[in-house]
XYZ file of C-alpha atoms in Angstrom:
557
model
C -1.405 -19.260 4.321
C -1.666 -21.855 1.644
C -2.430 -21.631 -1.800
C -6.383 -21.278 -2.073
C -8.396 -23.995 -2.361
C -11.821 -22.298 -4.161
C -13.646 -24.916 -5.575
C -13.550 -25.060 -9.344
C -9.283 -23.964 -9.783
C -8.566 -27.941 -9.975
C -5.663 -29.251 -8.598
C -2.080 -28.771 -9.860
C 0.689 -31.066 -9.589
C 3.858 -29.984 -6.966
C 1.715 -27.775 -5.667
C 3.864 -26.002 -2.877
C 3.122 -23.298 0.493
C 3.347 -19.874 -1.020
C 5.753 -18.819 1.808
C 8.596 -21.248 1.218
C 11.104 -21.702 -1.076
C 11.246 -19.143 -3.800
C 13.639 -16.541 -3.145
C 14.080 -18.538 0.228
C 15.251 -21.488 -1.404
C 18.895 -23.117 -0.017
C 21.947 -21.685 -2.396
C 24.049 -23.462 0.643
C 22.849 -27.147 -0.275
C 20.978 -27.047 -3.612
C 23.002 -24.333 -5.396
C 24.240 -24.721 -9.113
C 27.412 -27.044 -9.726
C 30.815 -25.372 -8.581
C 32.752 -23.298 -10.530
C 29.415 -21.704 -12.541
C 29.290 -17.981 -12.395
C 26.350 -17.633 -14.452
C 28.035 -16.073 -17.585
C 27.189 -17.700 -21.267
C 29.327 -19.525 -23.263
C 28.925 -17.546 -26.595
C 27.845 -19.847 -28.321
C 24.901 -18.490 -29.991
C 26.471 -15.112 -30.877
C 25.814 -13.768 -34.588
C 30.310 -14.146 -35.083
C 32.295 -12.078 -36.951
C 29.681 -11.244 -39.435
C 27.999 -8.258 -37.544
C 30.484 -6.176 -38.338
C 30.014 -6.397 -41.886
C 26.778 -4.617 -41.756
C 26.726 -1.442 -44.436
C 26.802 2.007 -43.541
C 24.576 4.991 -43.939
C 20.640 3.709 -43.574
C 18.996 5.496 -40.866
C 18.574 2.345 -38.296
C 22.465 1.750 -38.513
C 24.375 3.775 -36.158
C 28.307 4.054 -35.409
C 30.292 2.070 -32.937
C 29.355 4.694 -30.404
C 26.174 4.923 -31.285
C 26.017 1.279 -31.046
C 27.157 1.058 -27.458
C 25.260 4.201 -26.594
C 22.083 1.793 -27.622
C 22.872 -1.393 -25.844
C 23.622 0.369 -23.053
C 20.084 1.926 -22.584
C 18.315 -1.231 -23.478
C 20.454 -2.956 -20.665
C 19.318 0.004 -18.633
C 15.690 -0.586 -19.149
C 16.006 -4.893 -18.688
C 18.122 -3.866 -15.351
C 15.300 -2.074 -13.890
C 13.651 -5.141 -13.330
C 14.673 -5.647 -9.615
C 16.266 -9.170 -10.053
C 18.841 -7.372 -11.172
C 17.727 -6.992 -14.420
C 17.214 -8.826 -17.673
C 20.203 -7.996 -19.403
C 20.700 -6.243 -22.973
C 19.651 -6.436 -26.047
C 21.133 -5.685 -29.543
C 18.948 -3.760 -31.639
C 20.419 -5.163 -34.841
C 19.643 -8.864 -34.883
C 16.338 -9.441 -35.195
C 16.163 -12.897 -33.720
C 16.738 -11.868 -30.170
C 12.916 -10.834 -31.172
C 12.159 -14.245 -31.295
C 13.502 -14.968 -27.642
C 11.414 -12.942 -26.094
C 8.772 -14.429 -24.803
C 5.159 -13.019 -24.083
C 1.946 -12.760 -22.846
C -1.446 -10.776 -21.864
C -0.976 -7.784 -20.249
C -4.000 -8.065 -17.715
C -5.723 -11.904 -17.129
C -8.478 -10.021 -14.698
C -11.922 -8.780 -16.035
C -11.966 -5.616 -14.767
C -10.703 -3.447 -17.396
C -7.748 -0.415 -16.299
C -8.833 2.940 -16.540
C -7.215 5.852 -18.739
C -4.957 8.060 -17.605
C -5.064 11.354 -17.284
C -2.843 13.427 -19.103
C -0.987 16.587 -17.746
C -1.860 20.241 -19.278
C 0.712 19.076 -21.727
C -0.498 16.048 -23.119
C 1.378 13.657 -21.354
C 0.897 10.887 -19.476
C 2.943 8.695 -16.817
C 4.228 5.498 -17.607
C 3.503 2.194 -15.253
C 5.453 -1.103 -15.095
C 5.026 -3.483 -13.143
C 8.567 -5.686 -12.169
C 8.033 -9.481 -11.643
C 10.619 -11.648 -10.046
C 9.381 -15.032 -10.761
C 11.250 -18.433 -9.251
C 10.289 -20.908 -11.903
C 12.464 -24.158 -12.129
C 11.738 -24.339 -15.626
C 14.949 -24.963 -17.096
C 17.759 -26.631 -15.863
C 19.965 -23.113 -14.975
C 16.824 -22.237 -12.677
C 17.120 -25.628 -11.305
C 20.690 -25.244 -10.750
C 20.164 -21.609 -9.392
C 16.720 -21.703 -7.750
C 17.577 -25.277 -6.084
C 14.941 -27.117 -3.997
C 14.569 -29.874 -6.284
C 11.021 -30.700 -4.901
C 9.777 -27.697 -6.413
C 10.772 -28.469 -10.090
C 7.832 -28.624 -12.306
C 5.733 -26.610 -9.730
C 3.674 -23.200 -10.938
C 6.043 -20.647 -10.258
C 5.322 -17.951 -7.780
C 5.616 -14.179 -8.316
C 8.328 -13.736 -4.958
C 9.295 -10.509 -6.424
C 6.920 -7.706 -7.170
C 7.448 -4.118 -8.541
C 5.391 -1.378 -9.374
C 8.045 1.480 -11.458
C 5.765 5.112 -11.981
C 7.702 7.183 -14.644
C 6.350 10.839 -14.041
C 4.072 12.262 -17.130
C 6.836 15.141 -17.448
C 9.729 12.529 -16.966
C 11.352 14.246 -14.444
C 10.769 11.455 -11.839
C 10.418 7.914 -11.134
C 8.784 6.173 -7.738
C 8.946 2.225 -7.327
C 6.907 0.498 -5.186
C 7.115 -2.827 -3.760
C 5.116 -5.280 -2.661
C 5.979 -7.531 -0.322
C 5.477 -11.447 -1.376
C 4.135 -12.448 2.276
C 0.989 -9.585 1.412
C -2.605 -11.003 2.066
C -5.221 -9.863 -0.324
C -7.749 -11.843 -2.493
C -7.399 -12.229 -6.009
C -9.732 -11.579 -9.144
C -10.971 -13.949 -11.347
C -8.167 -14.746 -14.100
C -8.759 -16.900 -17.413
C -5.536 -18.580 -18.190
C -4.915 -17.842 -22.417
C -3.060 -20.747 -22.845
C -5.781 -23.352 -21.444
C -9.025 -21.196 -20.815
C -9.018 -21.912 -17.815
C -10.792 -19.822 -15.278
C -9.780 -19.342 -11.704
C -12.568 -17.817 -9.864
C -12.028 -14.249 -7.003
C -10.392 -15.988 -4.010
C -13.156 -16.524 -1.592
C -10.795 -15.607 0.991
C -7.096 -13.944 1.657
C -4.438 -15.566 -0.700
C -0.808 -14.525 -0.837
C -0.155 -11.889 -3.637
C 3.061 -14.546 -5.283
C 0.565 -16.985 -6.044
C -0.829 -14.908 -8.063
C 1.141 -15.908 -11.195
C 0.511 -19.523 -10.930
C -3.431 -18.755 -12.410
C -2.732 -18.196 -15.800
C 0.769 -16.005 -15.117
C 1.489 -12.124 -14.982
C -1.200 -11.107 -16.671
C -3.252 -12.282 -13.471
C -0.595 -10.271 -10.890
C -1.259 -7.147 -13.295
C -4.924 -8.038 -12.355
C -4.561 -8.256 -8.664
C -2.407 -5.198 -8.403
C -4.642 -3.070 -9.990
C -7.540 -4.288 -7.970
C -5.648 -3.472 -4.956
C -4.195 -0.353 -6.209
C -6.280 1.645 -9.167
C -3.662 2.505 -10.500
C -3.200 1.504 -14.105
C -0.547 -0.586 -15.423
C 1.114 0.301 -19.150
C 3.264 -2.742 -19.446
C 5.020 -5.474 -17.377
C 8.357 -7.929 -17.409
C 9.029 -10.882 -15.706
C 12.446 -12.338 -15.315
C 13.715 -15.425 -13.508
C 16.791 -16.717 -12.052
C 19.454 -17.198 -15.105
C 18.665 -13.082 -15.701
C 19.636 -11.753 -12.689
C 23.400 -13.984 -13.259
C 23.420 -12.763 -16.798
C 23.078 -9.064 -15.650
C 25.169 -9.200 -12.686
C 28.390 -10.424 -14.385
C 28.092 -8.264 -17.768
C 27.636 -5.306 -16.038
C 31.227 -5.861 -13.901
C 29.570 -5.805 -10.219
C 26.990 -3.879 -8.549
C 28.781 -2.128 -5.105
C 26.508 -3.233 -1.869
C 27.005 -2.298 1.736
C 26.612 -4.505 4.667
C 27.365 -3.146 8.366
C 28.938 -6.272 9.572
C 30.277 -9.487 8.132
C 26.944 -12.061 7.024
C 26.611 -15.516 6.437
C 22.839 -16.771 5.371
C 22.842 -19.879 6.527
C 21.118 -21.976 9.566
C 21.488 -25.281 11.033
C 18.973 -26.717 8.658
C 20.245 -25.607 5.619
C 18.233 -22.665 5.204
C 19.388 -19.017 3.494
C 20.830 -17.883 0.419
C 24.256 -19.079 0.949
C 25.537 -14.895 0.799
C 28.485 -14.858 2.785
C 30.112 -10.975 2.870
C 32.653 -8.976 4.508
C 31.389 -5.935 6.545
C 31.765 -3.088 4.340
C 31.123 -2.561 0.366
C 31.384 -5.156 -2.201
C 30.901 -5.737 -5.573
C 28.693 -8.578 -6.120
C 28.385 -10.189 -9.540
C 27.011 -13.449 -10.619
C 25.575 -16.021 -8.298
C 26.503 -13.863 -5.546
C 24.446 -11.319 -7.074
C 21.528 -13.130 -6.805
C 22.146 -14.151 -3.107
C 21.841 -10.436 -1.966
C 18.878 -10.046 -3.836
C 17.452 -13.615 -2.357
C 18.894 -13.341 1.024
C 16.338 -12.428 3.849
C 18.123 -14.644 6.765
C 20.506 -12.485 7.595
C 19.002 -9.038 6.930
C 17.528 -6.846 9.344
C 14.453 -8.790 11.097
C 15.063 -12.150 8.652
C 11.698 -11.116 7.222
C 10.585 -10.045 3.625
C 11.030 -6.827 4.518
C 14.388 -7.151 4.962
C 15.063 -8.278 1.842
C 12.964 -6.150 -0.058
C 15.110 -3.321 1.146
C 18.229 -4.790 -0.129
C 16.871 -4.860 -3.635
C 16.135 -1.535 -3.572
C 19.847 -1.151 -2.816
C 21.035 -3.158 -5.474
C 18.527 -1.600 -7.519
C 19.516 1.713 -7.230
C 23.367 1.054 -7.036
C 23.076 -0.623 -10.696
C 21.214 1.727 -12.148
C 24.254 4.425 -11.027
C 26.968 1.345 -12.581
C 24.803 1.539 -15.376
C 24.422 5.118 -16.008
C 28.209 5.338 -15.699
C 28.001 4.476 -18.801
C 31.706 2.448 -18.701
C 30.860 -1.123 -18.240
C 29.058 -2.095 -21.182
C 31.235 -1.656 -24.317
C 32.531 -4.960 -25.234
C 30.609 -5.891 -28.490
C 31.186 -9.453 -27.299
C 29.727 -8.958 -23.988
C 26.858 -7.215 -24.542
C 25.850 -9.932 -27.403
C 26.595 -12.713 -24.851
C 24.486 -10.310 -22.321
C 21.332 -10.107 -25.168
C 20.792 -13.524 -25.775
C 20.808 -14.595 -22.077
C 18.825 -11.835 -21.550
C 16.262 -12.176 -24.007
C 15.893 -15.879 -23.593
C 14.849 -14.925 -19.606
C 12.670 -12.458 -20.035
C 8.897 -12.421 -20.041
C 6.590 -9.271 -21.886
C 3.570 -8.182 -22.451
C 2.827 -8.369 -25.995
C 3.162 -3.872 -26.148
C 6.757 -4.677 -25.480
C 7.313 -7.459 -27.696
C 10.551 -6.703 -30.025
C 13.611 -5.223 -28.855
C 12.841 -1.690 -30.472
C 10.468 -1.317 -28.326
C 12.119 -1.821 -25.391
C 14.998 0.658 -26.426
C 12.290 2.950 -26.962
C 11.094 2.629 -23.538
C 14.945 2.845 -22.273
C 14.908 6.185 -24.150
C 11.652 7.181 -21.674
C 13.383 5.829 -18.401
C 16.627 7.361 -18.609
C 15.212 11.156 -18.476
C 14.638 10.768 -14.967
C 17.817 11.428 -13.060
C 19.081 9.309 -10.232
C 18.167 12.142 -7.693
C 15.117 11.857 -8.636
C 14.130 8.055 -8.106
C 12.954 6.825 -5.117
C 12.556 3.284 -4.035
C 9.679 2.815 -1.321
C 8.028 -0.344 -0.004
C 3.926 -0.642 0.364
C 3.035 0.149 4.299
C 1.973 -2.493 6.084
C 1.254 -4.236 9.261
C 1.898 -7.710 10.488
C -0.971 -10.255 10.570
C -1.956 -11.984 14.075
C -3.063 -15.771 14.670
C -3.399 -18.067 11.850
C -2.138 -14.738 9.559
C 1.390 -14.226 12.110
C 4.144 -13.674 9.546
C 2.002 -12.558 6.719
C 1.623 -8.336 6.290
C -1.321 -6.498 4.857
C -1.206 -2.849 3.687
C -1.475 -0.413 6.295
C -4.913 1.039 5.602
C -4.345 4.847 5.583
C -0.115 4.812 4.802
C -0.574 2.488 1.790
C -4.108 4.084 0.284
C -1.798 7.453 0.498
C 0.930 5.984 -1.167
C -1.328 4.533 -4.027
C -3.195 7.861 -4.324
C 0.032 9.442 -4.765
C 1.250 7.480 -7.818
C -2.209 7.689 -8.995
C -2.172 11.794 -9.111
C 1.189 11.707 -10.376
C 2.355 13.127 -7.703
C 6.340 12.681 -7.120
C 7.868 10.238 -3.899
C 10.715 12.261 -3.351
C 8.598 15.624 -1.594
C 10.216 17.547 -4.862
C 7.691 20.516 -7.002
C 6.558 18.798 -10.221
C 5.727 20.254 -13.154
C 1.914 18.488 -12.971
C -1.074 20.897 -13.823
C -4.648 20.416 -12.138
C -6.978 18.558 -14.654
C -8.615 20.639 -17.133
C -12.161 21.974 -15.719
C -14.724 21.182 -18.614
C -18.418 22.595 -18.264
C -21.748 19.666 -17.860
C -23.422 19.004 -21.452
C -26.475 18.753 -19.582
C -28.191 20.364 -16.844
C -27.820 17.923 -13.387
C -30.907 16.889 -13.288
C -30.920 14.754 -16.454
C -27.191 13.696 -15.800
C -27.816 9.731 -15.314
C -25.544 8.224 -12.135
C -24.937 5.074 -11.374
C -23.636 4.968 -7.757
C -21.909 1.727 -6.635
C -20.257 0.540 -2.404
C -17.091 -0.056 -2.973
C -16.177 -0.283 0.961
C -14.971 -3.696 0.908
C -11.588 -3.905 2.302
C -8.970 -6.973 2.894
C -9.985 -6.843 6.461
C -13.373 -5.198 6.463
C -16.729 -5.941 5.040
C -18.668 -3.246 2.967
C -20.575 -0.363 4.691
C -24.248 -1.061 4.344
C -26.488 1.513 3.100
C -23.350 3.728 1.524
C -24.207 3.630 -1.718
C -27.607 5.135 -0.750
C -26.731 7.625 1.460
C -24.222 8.929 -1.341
C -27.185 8.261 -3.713
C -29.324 10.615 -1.253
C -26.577 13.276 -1.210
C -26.581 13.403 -4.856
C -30.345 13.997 -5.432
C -30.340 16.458 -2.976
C -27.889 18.317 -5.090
C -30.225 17.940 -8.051
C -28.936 15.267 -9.596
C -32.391 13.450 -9.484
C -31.281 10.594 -11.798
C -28.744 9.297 -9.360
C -29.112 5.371 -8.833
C -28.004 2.508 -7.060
C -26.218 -0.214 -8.767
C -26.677 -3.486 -6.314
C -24.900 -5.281 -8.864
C -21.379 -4.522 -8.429
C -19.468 -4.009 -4.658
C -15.883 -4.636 -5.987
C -13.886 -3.368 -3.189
C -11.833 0.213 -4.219
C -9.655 1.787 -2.416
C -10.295 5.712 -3.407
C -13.431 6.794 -4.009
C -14.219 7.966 -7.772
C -15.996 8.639 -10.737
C -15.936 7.008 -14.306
C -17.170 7.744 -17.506
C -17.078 5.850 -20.897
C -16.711 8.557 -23.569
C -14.810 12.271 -23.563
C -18.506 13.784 -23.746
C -19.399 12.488 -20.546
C -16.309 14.154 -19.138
C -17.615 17.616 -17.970
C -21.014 15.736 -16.939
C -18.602 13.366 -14.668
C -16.499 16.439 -13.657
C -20.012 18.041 -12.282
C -21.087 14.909 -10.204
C -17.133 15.013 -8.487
C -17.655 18.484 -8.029
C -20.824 17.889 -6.287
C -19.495 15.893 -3.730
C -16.050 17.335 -3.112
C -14.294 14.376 -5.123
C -10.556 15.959 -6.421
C -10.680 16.224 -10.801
C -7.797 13.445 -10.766
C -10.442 11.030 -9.473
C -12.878 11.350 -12.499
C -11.038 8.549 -15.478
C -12.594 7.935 -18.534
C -12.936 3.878 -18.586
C -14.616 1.528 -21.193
C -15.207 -0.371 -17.911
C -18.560 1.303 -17.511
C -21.921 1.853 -19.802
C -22.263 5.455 -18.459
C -21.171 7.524 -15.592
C -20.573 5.581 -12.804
C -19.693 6.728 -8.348
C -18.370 4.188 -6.760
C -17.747 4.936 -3.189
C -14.690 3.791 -1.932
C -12.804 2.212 1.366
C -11.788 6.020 1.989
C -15.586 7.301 2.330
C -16.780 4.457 5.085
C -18.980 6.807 7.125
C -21.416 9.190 6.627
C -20.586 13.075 5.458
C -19.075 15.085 3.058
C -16.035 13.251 1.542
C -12.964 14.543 2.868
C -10.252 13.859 -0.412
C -6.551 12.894 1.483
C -4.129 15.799 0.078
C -2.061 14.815 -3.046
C 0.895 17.603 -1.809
C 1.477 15.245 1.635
C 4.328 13.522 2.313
C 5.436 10.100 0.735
C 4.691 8.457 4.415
C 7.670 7.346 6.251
C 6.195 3.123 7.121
C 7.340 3.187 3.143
C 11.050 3.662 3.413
C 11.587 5.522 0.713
C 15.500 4.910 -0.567
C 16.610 7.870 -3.170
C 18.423 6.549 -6.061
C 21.453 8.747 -5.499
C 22.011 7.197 -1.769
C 25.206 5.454 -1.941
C 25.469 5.402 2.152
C 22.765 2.885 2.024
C 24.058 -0.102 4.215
C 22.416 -3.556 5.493
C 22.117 -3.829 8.979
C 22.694 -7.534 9.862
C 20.238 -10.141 11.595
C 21.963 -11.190 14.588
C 23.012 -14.903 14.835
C 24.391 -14.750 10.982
C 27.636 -13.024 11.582
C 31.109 -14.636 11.242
């Protein structure tokens, strides 16, 4: 599948196929210069003069506290799943500076609310971007493929991280680069430049080459409902900058692999069977290496990052790699120089902050799962799309809050509130979302849930012909709390759970829109929030350290 060609997106110089290169690209051939391992020089540290600072205001802490800080703000950077951004030191204000940023959602549709819990609280979404940009010349070095330099970059790498409204869980879901789905309308900031819906199926990685994250945020959301807080992007030099300051990240392979093939292809990774610590360039090999792993397909190599992942995050939480002063300031400036933010994350205090947030879910408790899918046939062979009922029950579930890891949570049902008005003067505005990536919308459904609705007395129900975006879940908006209990009373109507009805400045009043999960006629049957995280996703928990690679074969030595 190439890079859509909708009339009106102009063309782009270097243009190249979504599905190679990236995290595909040749380490073997086009790898950085011997004898790099990815660590900084130094230069730019503050010297000497940090530890001059005076004592005793309230946003100076002691040595410990010190390393208790950069440690967490590593934490947070490392959960992106290249391996993570690195640290950053709260104190010097001009790793601020470094950071660079941009709009948290490109798309037009805007993200509903959440919910909050009976306590007030509210989960926490992020969504992880690996991007491949040769846009400096350590990415050129590291990413190789030199035909690709200059080229929009492509999301390869893509994350969704669900911190529990009570905090005491965390769920990651990834989605595979080789996905087919079609892609809102994004306007680019930087050049106002709009790129219309895909017409068609487009591969989700190209998604950050019209107009950048913001327009992934977009497309994930579209695909998903499920609203995103805040994302970060990191490239190549990040993942090197992590890997070495944090000592080695332990990884498991079942036999010894070698990614490499007669034409050049693979990461270069080139193991002993058994565990190793991996730091550095090597680092980033696991986490780029699909020849070699498993089937030699994305899914392969997804799973190995959620290795990695979850074996740095238990280095990390160790707590005894990062406390050389000298380090971690090498560490922050890399770091910060790599990494990409929306503009709610933009200084480093905030980022601790969100550290702070991340690190009250224990290991045990975090599970690592990839989004179901199936393999595409004919011109779509090597290409996946989400499994239709495994991957809708896997969004639902990080939509309710509902934890991965089959565990209780402390979650309470959404408050009941009663209808300001009787139903018969309750305006509706009932919309087909049926549309899915493979099928076309149901006709008639918005009617026939329009019918069901007057026949419960809600005689102001209408159809919108206006708007068919496709949604996966049926559910009901509303634009202001005292529409809430009206909404609420429409849901209840029809059997729709509370946790579908989100207050959204998306919509002029309340607004049904029935979704991919309500295709045929009858009462709406809502998919149980207490079922099982379904086993197509693979879910990895973050206290696993038996997790081991099984090897492609042809790529042992």
């Amino acid at each position: 599948m190439g890079r859509s060609s909708t009339p009106g997106e102009g063309t782009r110089p270097r243009v190249r196929h979504a599905g190679q290169l990236g995290w595909d690209d040749d380490l073997y051939t086009n790898g950085p210069a011997p004898g790099r391992d990815g660590r900084g020089t130094g230069a730019d540290r503050e010297g000497p003069g940090h530890g001059g600072r005076r004592r005793g205001t309230s946003h100076r802490h002691g040595k410990r506290g010190k390393r208790r800080i950069l440690r967490w703000v590593a934490y947070v950077l490392a959960l992106v799943i290249l391996g993570g951004a690195g640290a950053g030191y709260l104190y010097y204000e001009h790793l601020n500076g470094n950071l660079k940023k941009a709009d948290l959602t490109l798309g037009d549709k805007k993200m509903a609310d959440h919910k909050a819990n009976a306590a007030g609280q509210t989960p926490l979404n992020i969504l992880l971007i690996g991007s491949d940009a040769r846009d400096s010349k350590e990415n050129q070095k590291l990413g190789g493929a030199k035909d690709t330099f200059g080229a929009p970059p492509l999301a390869d790498v893509q994350m969704l991280l669900h911190l529990s409204a009570d905090r005491s869980n965390m769920s990651v879901i990834s989605m595979p680069r080789d996905t087919l789905l079609q892609i809102p309308k994004c306007t680019d900031p930087k050049t106002d430049h709009v790129y219309p819906a895909t017409t068609g199926l487009a591969m989700t990685n190209e998604t950050l080459g019209r107009g950048g994250p913001g327009c992934t945020v977009a497309t994930w959301y579209e695909l998903t409902g499920i609203t995103i807080d805040h994302f970060m992007m990191i490239d190549f030099a990040g993942v090197v900058s992590m890997a070495d300051a944090i000592g080695g990240v332990p990884v498991c392979v079942k036999g010894n692999v070698y990614s490499h093939t007669r034409d050049g292809k693979g990461s270069g990774l080139k193991l002993e069977e058994g565990t190793t610590k991996v730091k550095g360039k090597q680092a980033l090999q696991w986490l780029r290496t699909r020849y070699g792993f498993e089937d030699g397909t994305d899914l392969g190599r997804t799973h190995a990052q959620h290795m990695y992942m979850n074996s740095m995050v238990r280095e990390l939480r160790k707590g005894t790699k990062l406390t050389d002063p000298g380090k971690l300031m090498d560490l922050a400036e890399a770091a910060t120089k790599a990494l990409t933010v929306d503009k709610g994350l933009d200084t480093v205090k905030k980022l601790y902050d969100l550290a702070g947030e991340l690190k009250k879910a224990p290991t045990k408790r975090i599970t690592m799962t990839t989004m179901p899918n199936v393999y595409g046939t004919g011109v779509n062979k090597g290409r996946v799309f989400p499994m239709p009922v495994d991957a809708d029950q896997l969004f639902q579930m990080v939509r309710d809050d509902v934890p991965l890891d089959g565990k209780a949570s402390k979650r309470k049902a959404p408050t009941a509130k009663e209808p300001t008005s009787p139903v018969a003067e309750i305006p509706v505005s009932v919309r087909n979302g049926t549309r899915t990536d493979t099928e076309y919308p149901v006709k008639g459904r918005a009617t026939a849930v329009q019918e069901l609705l007057t026949g419960k007395g809600f005689t102001q129900a209408e159809v919108d012909t206006q708007h068919t975006e496709a949604t996966a879940r049926t559910g009901v908006l509303f634009p202001s709390v005292d529409m809430e209990g009206n909404a609420q009373a429409v849901a209840k109507a029809l059997g729709i759970p509370l946790t579908a009805v989100k207050k959204s400045t998306d919509v002029s009043g309340i607004t049904l829109t029935v979704g991919a999960d309500w295709r045929e006629d009858g009462d709406y049957s809502a998919p149980s929030a207490a079922e099982k995280t379904p086993e197509s996703a693979r879910a990895l928990n973050g206290d696993d350290e038996t997790a081991c690679m099984d090897i492609q074969p042809g790529f042992g030595w």
